[in-house]
mmCIF file of N, CA and C in Angstrom:
data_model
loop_
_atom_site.group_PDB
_atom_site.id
_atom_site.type_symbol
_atom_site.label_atom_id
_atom_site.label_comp_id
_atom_site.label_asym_id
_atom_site.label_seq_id
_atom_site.Cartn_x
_atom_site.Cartn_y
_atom_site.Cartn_z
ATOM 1 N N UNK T 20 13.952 -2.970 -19.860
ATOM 2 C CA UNK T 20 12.987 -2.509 -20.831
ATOM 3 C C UNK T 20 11.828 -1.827 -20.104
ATOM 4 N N UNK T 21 11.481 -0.837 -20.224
ATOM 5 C CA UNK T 21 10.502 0.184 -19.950
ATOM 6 C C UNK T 21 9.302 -0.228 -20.873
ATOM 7 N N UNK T 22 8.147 -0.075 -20.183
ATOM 8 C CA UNK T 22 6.634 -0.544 -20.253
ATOM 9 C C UNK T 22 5.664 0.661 -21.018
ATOM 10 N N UNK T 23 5.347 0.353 -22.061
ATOM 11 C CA UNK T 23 4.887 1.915 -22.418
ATOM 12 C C UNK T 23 3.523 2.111 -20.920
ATOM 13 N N UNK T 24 3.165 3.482 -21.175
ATOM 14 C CA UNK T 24 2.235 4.048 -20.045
ATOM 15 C C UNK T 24 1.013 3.562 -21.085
ATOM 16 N N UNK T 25 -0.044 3.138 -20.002
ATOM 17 C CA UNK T 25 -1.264 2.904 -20.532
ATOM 18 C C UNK T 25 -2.305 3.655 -20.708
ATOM 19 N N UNK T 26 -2.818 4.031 -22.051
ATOM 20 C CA UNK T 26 -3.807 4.736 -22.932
ATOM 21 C C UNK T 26 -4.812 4.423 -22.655
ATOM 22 N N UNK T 27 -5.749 5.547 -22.319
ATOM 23 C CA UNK T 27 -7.591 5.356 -22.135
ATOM 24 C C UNK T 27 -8.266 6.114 -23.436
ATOM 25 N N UNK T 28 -9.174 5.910 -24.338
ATOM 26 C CA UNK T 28 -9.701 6.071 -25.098
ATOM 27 C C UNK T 28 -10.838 7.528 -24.121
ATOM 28 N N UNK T 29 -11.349 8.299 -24.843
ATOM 29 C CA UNK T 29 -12.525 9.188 -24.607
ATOM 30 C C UNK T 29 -13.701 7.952 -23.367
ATOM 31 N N UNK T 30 -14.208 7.595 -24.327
ATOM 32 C CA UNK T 30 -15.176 7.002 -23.530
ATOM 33 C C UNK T 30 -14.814 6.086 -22.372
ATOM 34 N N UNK T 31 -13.812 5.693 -22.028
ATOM 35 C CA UNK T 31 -12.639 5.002 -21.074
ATOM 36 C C UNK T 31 -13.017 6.226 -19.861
ATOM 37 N N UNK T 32 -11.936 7.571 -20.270
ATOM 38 C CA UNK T 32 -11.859 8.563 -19.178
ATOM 39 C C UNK T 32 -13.210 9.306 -18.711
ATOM 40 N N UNK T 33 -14.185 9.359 -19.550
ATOM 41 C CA UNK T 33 -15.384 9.402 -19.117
ATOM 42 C C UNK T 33 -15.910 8.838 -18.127
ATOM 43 N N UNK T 34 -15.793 7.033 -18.418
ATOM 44 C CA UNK T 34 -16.705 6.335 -17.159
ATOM 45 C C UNK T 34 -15.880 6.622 -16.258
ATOM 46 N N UNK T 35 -14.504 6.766 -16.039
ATOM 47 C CA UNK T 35 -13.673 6.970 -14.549
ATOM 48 C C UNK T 35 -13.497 7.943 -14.006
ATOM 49 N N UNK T 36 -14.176 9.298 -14.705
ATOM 50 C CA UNK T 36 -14.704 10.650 -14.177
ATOM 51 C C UNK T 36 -16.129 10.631 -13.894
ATOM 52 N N UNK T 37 -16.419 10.067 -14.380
ATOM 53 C CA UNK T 37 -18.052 9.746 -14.266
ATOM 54 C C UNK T 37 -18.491 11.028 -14.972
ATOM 55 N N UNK T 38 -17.681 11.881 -15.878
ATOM 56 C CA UNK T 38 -18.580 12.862 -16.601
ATOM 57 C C UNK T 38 -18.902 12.564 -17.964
ATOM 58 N N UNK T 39 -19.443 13.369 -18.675
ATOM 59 C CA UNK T 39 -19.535 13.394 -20.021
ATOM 60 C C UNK T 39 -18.797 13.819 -21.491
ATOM 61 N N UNK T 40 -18.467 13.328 -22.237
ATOM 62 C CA UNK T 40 -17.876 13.602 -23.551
ATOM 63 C C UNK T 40 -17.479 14.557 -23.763
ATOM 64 N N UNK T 41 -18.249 15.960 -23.475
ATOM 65 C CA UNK T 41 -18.108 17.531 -24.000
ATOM 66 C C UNK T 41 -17.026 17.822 -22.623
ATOM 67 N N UNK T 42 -17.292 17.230 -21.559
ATOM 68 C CA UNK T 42 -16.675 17.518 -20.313
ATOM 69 C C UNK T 42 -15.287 17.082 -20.360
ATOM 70 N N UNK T 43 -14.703 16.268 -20.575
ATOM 71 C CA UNK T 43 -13.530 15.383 -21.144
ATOM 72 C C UNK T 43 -12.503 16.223 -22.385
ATOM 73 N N UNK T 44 -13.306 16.593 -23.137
ATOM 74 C CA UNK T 44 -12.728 16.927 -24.513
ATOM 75 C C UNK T 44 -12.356 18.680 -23.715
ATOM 76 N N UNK T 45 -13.511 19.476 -22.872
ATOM 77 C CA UNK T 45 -13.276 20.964 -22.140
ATOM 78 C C UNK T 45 -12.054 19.967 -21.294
ATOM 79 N N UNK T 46 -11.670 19.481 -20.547
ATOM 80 C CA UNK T 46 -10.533 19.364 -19.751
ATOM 81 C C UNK T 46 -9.054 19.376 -20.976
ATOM 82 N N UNK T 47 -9.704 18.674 -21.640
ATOM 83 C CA UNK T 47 -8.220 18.469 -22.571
ATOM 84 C C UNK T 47 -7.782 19.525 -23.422
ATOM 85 N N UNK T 48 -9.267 20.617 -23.525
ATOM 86 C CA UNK T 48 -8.695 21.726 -24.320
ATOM 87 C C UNK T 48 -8.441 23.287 -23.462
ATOM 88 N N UNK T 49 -8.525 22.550 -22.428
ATOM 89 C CA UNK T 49 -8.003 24.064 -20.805
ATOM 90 C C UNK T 49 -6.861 23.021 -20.553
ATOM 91 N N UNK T 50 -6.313 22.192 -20.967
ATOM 92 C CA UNK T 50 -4.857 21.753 -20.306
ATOM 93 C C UNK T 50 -4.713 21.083 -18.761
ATOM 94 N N UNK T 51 -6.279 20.842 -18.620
ATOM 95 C CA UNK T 51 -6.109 20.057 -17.401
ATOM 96 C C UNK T 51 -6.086 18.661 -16.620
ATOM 97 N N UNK T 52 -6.122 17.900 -18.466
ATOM 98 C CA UNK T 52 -6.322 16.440 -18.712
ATOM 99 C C UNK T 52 -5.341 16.610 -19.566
ATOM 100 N N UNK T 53 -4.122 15.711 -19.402
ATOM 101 C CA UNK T 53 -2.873 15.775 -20.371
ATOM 102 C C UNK T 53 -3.355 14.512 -21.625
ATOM 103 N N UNK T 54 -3.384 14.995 -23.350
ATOM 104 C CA UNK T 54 -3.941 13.663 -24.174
ATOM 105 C C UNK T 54 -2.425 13.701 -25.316
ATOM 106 N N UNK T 55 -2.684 12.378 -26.115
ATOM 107 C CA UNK T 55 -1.816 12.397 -27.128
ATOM 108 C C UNK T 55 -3.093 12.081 -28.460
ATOM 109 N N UNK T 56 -2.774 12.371 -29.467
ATOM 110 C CA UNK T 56 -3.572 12.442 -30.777
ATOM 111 C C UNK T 56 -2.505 11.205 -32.025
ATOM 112 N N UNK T 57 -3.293 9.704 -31.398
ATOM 113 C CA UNK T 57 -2.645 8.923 -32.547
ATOM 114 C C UNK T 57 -4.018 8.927 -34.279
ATOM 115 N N UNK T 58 -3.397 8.895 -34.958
ATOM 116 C CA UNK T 58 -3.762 9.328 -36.452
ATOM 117 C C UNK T 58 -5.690 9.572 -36.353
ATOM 118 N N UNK T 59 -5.652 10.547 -35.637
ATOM 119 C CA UNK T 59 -7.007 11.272 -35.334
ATOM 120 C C UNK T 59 -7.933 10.605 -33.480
ATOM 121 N N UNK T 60 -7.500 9.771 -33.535
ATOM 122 C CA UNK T 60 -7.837 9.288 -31.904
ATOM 123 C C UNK T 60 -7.177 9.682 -30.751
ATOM 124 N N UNK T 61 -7.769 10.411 -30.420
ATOM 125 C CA UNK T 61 -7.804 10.927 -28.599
ATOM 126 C C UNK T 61 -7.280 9.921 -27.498
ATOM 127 N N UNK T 62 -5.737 9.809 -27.213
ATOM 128 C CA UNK T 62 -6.251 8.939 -26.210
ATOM 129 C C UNK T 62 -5.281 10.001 -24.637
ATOM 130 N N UNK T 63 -5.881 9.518 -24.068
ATOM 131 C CA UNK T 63 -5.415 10.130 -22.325
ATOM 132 C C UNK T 63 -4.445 9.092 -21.535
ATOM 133 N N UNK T 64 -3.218 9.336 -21.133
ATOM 134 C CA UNK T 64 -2.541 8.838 -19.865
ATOM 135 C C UNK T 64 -2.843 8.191 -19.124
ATOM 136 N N UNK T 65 -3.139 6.632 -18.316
ATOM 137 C CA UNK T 65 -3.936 6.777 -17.395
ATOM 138 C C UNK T 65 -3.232 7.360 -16.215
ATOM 139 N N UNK T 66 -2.304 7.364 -16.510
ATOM 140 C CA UNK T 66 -1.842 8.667 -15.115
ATOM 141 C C UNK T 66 -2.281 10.025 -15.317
ATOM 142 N N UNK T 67 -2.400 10.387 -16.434
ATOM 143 C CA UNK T 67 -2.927 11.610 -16.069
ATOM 144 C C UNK T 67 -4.155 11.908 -16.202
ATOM 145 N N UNK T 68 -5.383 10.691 -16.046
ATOM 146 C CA UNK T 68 -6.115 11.079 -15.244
ATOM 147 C C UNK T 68 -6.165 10.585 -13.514
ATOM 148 N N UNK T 69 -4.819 10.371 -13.157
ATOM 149 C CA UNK T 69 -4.965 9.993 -11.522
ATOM 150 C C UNK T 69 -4.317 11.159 -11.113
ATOM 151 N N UNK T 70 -3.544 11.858 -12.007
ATOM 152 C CA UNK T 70 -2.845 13.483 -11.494
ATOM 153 C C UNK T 70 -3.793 14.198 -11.804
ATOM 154 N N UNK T 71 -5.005 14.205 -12.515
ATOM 155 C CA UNK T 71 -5.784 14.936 -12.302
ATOM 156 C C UNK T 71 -6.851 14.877 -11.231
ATOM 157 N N UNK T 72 -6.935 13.693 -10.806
ATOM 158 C CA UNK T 72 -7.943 13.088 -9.664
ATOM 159 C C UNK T 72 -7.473 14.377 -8.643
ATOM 160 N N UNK T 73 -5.744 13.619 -8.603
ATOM 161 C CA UNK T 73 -4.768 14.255 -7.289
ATOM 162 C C UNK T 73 -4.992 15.699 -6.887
ATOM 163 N N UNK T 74 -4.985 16.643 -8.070
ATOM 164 C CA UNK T 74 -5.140 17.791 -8.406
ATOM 165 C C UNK T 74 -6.416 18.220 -7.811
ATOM 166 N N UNK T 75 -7.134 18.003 -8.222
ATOM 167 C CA UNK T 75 -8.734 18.237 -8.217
ATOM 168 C C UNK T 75 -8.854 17.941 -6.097
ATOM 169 N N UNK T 76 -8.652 17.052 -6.033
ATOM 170 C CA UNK T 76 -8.602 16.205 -4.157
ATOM 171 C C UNK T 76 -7.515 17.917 -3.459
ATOM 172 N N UNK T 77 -6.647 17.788 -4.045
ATOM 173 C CA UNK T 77 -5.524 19.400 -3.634
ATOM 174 C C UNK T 77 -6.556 20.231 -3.459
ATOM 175 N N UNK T 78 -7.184 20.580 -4.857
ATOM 176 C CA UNK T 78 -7.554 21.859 -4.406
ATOM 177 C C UNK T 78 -9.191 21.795 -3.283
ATOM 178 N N UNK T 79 -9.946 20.826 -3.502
ATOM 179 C CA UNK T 79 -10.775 20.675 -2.336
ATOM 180 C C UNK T 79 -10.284 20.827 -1.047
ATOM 181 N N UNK T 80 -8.910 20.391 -0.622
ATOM 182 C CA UNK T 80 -8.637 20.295 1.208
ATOM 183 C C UNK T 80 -8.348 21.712 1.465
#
């Protein structure tokens, strides 16, 4: 049996970016924070905000 992947709410992926709300919602609407939309709630991957960490660390080196 497979484990569903664990969901971060908006204000979740915020504190672990350490950015802000408008900043979060611009990643998810340029496609660079992958989200799913359950019956109007936002929630984010928590992998994909660690592939976005990954991403972001790539293009700095």
């Amino acid at each position: 049996m497979t484990t569903a992947p664990e969901l971060l709410t908006v204000p979740e992926v915020m504190a672990r970016l350490k950015v802000g709300r408008s900043k979060v919602y611009d990643l998810i609407r340029s496609n660079r924070l992958a989200s799913i939309k359950i019956d109007g709630s936002r929630r984010v991957p928590a992998e994909a905000v660690r592939d976005f960490i990954q991403s972001q660390l790539a293009e700095a080196a």
